[in-house]
Coordinates of N, CA and C in Angstrom, one line a residue:
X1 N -5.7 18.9 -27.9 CA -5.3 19.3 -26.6 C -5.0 18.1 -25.7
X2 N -4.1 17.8 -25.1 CA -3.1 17.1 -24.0 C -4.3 16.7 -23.2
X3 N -4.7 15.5 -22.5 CA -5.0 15.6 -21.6 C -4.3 15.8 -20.0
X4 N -5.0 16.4 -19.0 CA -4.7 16.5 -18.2 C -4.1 14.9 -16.9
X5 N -2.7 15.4 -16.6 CA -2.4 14.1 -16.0 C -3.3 14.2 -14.8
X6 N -3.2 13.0 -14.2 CA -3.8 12.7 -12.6 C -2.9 13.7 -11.8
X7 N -3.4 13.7 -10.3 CA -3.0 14.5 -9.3 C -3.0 13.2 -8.2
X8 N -1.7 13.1 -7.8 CA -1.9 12.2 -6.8 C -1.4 13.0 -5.5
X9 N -1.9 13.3 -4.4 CA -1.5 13.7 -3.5 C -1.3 12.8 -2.4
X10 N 0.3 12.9 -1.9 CA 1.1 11.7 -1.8 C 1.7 12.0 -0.2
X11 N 2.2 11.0 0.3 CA 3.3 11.4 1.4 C 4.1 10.1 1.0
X12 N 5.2 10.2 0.9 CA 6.8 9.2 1.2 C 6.9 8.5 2.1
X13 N 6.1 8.6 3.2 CA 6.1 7.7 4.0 C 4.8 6.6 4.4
X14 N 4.1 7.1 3.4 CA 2.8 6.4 3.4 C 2.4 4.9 2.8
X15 N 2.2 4.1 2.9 CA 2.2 3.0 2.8 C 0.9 2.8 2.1
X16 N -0.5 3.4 2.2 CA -1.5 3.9 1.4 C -1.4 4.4 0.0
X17 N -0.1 5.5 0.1 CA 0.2 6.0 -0.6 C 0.9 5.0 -1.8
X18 N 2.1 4.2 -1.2 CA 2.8 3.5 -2.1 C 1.8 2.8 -2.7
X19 N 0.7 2.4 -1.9 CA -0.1 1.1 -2.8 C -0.6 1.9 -3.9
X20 N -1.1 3.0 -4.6 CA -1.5 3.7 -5.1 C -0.1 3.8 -6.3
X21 N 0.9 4.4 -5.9 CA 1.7 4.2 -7.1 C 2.1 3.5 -7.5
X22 N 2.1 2.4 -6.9 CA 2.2 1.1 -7.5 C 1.5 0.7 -8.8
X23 N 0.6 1.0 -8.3 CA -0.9 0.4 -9.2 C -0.8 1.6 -10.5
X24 N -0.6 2.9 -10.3 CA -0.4 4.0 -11.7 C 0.4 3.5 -12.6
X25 N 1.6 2.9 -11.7 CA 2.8 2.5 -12.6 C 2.5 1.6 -13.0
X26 N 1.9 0.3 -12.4 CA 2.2 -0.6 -13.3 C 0.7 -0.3 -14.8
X27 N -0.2 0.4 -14.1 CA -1.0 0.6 -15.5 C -0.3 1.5 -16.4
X28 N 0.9 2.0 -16.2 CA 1.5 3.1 -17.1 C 0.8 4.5 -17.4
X29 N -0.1 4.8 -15.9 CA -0.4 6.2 -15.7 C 0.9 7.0 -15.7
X30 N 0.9 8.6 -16.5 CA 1.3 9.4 -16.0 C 0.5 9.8 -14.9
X31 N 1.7 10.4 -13.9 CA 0.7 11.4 -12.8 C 1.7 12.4 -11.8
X32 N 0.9 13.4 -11.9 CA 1.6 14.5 -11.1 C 1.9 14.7 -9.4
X33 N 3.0 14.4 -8.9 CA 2.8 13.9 -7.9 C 2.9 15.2 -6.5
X34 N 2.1 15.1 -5.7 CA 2.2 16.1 -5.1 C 2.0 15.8 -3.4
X35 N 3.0 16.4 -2.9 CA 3.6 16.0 -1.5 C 2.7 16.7 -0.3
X36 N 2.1 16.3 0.2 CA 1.1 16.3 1.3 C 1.7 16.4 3.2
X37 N 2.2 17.2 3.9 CA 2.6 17.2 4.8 C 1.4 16.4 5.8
X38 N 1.9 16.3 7.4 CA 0.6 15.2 8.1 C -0.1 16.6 8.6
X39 N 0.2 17.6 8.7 CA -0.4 18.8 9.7 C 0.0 19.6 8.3
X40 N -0.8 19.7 7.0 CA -0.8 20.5 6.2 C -2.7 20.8 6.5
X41 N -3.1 22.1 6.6 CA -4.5 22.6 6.9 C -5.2 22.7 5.4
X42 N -4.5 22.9 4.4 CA -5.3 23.1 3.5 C -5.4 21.5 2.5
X43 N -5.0 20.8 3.4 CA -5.5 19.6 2.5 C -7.0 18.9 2.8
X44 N -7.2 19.7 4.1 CA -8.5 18.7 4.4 C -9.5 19.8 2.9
X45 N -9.6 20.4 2.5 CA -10.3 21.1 1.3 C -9.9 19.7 -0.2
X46 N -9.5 19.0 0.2 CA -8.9 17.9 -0.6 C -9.7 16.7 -0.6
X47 N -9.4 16.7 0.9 CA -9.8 15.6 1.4 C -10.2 15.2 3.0
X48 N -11.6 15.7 2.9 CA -12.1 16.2 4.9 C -11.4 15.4 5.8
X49 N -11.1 14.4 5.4 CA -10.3 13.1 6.6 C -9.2 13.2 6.5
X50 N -8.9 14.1 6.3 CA -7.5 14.4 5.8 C -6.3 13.4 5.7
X51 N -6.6 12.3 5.3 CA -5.8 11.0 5.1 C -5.1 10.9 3.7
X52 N -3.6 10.4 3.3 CA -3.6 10.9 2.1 C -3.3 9.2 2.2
X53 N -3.5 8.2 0.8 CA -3.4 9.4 -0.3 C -4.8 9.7 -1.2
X54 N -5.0 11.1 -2.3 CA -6.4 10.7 -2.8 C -6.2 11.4 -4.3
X55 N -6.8 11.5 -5.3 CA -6.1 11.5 -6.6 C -6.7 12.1 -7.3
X56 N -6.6 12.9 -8.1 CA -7.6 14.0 -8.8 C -7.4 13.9 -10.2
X57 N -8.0 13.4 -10.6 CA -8.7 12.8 -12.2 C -9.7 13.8 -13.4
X58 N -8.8 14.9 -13.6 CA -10.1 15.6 -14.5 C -11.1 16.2 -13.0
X59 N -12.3 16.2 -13.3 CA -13.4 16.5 -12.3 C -13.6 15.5 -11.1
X60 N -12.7 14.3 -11.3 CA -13.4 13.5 -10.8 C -12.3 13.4 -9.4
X61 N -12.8 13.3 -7.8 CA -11.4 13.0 -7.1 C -12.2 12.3 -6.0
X62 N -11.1 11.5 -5.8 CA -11.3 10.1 -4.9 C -10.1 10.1 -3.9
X63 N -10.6 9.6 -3.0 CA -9.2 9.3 -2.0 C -9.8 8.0 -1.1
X64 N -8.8 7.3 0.1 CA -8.8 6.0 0.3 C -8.1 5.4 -0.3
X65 N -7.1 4.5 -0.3 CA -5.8 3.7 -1.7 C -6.9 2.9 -2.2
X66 N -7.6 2.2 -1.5 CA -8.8 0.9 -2.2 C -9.6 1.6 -3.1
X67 N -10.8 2.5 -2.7 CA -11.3 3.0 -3.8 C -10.4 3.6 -5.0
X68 N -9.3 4.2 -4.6 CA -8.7 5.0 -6.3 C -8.4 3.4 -6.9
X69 N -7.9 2.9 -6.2 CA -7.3 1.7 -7.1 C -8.5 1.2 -7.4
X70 N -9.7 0.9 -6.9 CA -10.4 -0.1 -7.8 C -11.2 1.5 -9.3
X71 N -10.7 2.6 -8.6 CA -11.5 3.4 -9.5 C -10.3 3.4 -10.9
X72 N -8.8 3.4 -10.8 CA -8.0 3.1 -11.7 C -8.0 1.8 -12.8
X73 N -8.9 1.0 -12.1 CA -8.8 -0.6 -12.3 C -10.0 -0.7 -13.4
X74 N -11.0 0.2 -13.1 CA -11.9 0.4 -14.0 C -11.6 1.7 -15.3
X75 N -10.8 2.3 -14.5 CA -10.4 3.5 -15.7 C -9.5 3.0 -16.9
X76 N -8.4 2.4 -16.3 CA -7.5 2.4 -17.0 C -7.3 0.6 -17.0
X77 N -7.9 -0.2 -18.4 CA -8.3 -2.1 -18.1 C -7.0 -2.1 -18.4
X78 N -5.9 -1.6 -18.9 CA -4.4 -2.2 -19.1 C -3.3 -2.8 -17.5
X79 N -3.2 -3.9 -18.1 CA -2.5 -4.8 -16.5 C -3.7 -4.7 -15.4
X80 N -4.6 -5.4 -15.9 CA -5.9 -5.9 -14.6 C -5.6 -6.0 -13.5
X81 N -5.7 -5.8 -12.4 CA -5.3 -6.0 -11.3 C -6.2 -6.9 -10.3
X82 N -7.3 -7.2 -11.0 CA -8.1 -8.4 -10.4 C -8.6 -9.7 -11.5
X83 N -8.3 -10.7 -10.8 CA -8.9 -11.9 -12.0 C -10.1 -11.8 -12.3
X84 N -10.8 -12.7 -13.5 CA -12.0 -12.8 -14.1 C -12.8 -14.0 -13.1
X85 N -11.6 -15.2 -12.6 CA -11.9 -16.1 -11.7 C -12.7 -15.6 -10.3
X86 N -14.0 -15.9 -10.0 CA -14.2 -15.6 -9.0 C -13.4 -15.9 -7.3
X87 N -13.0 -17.2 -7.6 CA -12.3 -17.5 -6.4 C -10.8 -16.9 -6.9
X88 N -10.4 -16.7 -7.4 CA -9.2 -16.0 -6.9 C -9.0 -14.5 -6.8
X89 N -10.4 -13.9 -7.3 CA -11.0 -12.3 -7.2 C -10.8 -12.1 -5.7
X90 N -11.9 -12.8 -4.9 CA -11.9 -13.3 -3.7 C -11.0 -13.1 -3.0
X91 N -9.7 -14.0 -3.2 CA -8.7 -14.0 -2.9 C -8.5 -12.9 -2.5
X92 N -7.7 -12.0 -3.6 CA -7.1 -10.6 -4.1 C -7.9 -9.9 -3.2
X93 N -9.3 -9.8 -3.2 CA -9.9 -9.0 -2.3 C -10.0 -8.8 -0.7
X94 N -9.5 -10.1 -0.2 CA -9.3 -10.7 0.9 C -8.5 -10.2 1.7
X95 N -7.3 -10.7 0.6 CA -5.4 -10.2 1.2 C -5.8 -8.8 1.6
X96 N -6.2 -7.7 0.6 CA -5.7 -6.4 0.1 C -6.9 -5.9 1.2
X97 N -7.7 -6.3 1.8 CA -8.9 -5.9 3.2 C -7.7 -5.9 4.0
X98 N -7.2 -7.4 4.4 CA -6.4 -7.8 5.6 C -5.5 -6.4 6.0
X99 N -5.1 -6.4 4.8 CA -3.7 -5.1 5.4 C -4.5 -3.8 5.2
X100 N -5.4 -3.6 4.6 CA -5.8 -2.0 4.6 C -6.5 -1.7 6.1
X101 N -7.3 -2.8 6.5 CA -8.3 -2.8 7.8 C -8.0 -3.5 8.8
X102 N -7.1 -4.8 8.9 CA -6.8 -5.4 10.2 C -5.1 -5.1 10.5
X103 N -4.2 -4.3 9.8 CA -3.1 -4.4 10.2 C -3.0 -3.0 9.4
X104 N -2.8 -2.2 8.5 CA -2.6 -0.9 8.4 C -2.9 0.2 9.9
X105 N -4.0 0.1 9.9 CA -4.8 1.5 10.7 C -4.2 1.3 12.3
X106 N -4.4 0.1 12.5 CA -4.1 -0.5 13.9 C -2.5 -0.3 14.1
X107 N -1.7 -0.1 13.1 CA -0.3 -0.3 13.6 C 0.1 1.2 13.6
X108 N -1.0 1.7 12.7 CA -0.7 3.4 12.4 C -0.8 3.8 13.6
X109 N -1.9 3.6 14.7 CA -2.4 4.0 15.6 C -1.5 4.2 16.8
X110 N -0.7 3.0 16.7 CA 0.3 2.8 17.7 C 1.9 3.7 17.2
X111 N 1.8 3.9 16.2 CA 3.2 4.7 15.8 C 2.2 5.8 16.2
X112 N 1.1 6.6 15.5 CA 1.0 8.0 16.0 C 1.1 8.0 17.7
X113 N 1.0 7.2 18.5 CA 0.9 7.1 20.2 C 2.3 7.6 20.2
X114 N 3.2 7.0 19.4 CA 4.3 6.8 19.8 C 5.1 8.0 19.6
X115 N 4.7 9.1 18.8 CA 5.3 10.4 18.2 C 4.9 11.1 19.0
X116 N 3.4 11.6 19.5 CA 2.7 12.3 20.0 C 3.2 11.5 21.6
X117 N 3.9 10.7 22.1 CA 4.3 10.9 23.7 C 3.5 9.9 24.4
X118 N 2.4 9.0 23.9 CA 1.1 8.8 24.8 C 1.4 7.5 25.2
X119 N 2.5 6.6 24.2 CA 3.0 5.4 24.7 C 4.2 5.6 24.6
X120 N 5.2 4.7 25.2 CA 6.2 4.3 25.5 C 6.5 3.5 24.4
X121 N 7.9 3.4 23.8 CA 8.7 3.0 22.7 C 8.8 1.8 22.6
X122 N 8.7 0.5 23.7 CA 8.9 -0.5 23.8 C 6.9 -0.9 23.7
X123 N 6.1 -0.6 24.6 CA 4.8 -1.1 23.8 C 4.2 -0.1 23.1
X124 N 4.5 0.9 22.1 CA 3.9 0.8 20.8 C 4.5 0.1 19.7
X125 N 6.3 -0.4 20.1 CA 6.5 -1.4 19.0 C 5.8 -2.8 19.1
X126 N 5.1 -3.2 20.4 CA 4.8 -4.1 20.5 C 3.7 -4.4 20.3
X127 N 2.4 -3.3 20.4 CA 1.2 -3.2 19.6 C 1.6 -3.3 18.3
X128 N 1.9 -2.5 17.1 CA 2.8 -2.8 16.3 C 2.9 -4.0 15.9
X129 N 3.7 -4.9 16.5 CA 4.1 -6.4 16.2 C 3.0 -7.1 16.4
X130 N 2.2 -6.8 17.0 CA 1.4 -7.7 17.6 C 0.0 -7.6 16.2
X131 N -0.1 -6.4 15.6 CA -1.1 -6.9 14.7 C -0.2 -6.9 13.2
X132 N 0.9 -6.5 13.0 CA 1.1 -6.8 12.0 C 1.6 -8.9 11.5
X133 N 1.8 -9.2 13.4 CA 2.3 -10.6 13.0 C 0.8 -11.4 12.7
X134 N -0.4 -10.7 13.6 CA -1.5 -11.2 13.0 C -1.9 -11.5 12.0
X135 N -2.1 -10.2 11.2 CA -2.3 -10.4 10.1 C -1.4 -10.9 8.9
X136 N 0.2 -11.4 8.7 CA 1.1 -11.8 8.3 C 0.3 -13.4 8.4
X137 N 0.3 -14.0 9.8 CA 0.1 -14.8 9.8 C -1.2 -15.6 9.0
X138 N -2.6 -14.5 9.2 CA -3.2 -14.8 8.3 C -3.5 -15.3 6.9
X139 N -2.6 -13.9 6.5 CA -2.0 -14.1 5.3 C -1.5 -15.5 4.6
X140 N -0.4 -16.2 5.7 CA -0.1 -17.1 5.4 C -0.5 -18.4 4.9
X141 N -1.6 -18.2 6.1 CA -2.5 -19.2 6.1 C -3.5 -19.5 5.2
X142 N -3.8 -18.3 4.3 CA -4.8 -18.2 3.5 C -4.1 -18.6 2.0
X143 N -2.9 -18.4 1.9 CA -1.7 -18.6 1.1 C -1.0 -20.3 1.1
X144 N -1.6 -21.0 2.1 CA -0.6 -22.2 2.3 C -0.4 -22.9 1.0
X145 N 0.8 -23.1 1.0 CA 0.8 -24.4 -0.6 C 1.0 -23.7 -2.0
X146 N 0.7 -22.4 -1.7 CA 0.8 -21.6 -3.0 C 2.1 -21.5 -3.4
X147 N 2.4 -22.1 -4.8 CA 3.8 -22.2 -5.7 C 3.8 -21.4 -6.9
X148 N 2.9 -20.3 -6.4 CA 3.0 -19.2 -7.8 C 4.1 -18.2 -7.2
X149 N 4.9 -17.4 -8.4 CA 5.3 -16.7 -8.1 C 5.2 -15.0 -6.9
X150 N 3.7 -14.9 -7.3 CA 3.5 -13.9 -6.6 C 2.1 -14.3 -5.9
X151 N 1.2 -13.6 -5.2 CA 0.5 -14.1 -3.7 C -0.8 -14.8 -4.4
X152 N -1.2 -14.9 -5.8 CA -2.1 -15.4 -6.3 C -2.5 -15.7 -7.5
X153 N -0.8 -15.7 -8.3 CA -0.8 -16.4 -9.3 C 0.8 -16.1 -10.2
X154 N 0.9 -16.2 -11.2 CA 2.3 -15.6 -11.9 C 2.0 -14.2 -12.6
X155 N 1.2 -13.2 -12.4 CA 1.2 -12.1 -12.8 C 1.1 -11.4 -11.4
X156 N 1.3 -10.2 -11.4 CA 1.1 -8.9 -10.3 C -0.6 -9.0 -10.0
X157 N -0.8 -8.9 -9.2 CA -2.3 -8.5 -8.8 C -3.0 -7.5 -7.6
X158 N -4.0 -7.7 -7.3 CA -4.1 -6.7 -6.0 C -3.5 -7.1 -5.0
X159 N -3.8 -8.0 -5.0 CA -3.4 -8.3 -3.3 C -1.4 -8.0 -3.5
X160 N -1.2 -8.1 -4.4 CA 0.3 -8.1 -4.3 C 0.6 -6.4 -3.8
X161 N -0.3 -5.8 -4.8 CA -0.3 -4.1 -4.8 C 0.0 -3.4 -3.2
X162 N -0.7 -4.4 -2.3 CA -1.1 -3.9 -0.7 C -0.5 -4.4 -0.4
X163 N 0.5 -5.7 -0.7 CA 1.2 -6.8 0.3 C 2.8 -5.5 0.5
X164 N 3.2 -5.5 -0.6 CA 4.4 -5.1 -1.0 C 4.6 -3.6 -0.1
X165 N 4.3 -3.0 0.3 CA 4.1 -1.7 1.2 C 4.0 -2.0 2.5
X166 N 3.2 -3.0 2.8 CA 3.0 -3.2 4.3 C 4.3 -4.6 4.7
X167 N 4.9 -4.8 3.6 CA 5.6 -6.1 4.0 C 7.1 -4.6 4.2
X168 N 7.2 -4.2 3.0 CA 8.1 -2.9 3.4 C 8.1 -2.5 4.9
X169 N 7.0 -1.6 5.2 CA 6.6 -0.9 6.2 C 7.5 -1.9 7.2
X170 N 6.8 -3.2 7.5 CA 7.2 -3.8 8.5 C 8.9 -4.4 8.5
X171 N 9.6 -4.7 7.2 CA 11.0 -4.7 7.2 C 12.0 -3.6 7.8
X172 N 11.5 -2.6 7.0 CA 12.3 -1.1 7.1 C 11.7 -0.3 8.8
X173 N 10.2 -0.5 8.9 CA 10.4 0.6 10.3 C 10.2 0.0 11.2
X174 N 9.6 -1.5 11.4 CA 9.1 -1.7 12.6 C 10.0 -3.5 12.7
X175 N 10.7 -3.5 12.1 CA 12.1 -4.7 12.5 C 10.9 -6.1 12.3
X176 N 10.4 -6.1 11.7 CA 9.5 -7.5 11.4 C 10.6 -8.7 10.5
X177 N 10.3 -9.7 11.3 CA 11.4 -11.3 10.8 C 10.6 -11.6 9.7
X178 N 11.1 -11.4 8.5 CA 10.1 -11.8 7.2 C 10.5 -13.3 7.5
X179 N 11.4 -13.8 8.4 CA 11.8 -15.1 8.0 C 10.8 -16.5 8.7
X180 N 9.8 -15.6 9.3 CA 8.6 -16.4 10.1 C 7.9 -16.1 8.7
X181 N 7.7 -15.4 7.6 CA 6.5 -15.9 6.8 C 7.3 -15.7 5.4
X182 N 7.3 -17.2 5.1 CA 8.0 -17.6 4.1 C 7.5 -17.3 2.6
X183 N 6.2 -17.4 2.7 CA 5.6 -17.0 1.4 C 5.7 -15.6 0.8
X184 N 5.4 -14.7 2.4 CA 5.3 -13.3 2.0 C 6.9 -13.0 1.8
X185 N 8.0 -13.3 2.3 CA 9.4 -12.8 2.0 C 9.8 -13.3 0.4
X186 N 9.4 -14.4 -0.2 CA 9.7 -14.8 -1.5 C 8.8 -13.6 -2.4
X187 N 7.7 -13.5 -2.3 CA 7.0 -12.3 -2.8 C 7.3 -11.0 -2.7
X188 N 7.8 -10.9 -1.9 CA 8.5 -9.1 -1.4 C 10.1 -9.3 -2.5
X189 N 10.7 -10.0 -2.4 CA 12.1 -10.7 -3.4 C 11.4 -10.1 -5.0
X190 N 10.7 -10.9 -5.3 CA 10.2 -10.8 -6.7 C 9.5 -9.3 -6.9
X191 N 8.9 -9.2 -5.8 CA 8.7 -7.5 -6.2 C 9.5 -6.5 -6.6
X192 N 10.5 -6.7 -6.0 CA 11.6 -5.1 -6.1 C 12.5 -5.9 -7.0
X193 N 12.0 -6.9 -7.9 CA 13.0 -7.0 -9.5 C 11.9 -6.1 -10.1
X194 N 10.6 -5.9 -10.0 CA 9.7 -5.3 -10.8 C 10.3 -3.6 -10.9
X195 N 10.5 -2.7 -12.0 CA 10.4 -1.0 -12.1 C 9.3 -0.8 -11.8
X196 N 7.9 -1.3 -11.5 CA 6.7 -0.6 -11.0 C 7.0 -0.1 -9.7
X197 N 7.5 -1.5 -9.0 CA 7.5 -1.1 -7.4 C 8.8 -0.6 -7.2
X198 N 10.0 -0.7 -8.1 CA 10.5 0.1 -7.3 C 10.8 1.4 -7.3
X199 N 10.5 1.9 -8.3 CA 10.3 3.4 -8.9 C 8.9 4.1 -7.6
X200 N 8.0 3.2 -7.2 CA 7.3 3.7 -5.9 C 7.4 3.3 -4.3
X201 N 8.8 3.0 -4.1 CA 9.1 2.9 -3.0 C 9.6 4.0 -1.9
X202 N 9.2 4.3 -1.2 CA 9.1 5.0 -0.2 C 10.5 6.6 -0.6
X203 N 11.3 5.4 -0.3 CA 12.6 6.9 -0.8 C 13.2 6.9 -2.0
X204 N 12.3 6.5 -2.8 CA 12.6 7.4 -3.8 C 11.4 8.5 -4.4
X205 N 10.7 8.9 -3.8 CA 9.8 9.9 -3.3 C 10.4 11.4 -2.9
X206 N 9.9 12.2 -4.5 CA 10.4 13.7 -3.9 C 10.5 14.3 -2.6
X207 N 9.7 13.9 -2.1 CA 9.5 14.7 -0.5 C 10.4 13.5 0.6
X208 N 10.9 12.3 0.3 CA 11.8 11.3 1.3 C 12.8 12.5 1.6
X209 N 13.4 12.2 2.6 CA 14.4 12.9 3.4 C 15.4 12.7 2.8
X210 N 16.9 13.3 2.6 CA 18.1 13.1 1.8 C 18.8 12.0 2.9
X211 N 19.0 10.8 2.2 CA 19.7 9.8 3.1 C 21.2 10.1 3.8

């Protein structure tokens, strides 16, 4: 008997979400993908926080993108996504905090202001800019001198998994100059030669809007 594929429950415009398929694909998960509206009621029965994305495994279901991924990372050891090195585990673990906790939530906050009416279009982009250049900048700085291909060595890793979504996010919706952070735009380049990431980018997502 077949095993049962994963359930990823997803939105196209999620950035959470991307980091998650990212990481299926490049382990060579199959998984069943399933489209999650922001004001769908029966998802909090999913997932109480109702935050997508979260991934249903057999009996087992997880949601947050960091916990599935590190719960994938243990499930499935094919294409590791963290080193054996401790300082560059570190690393990985570092980068992929920065964008889930100091620049994800915080920019989200100010785009939901900005839908729901509560700020003005010129400073919620500007909240917006203002932590995503933060944390870019951090990034950078934690990155200086690095002449690997990607943000922590010549293979894919975590921190690449979370860079690549939020470096999107900020090209495509919120007008960010990748040309102030030199390291992260050479990395974003080499990503989208990868079929992992680009087969999980935003619109090419069953539920993306018809261009």
């Amino acid at each position: 008997m077949a095993a049962t594929k994963p359930v990823l429950y997803s939105a196209w415009i999620s950035s959470c979400s991307y980091r998650v398929r990212i990481a299926l694909n490049l382990k060579g998960v199959e998984y069943e993908y399933r489209a999650v509206a922001w004001n769908d009621p029966d998802y909090e029965k999913i997932n109480p926080i109702k935050y997508v994305p979260a991934l249903q495994d057999g009996d087992i279901l997880v949601s947050d993108s960091l916990a599935i991924i590190l719960y994938l990372e243990d499930k499935y050891p094919q294409h590791p996504l963290l080193p054996q090195c401790l300082k560059r585990k570190a690393l990985n673990l570092q980068i992929a905090n920065i964008v889930c906790s100091s620049i994800q939530p915080l920019q989200c906050y100010a785009a939901v202001g900005l839908v729901n009416g509560k700020l003005g279009s010129d400073e919620s982009l500007q909240i917006v800019h203002h932590y995503i250049d933060k944390g870019f900048n951090a990034i950078e700085k934690l990155l200086e001198g690095c002449d690997t291909k990607f943000a922590t060595g010549d293979e894919v890793q975590l921190a690449d998994v979370f860079l690549a979504p939020q470096i999107h996010a900020g090209m495509t919706r919120f007008q960010i100059d990748m040309l102030n952070y030199p390291h992260l735009e050479s990395f974003y380049k080499a990503y989208m030669e990868i079929p992992a990431f680009q087969v999980a980018c935003p619109e090419n997502q069953p539920d993306a809007p018809s261009p």
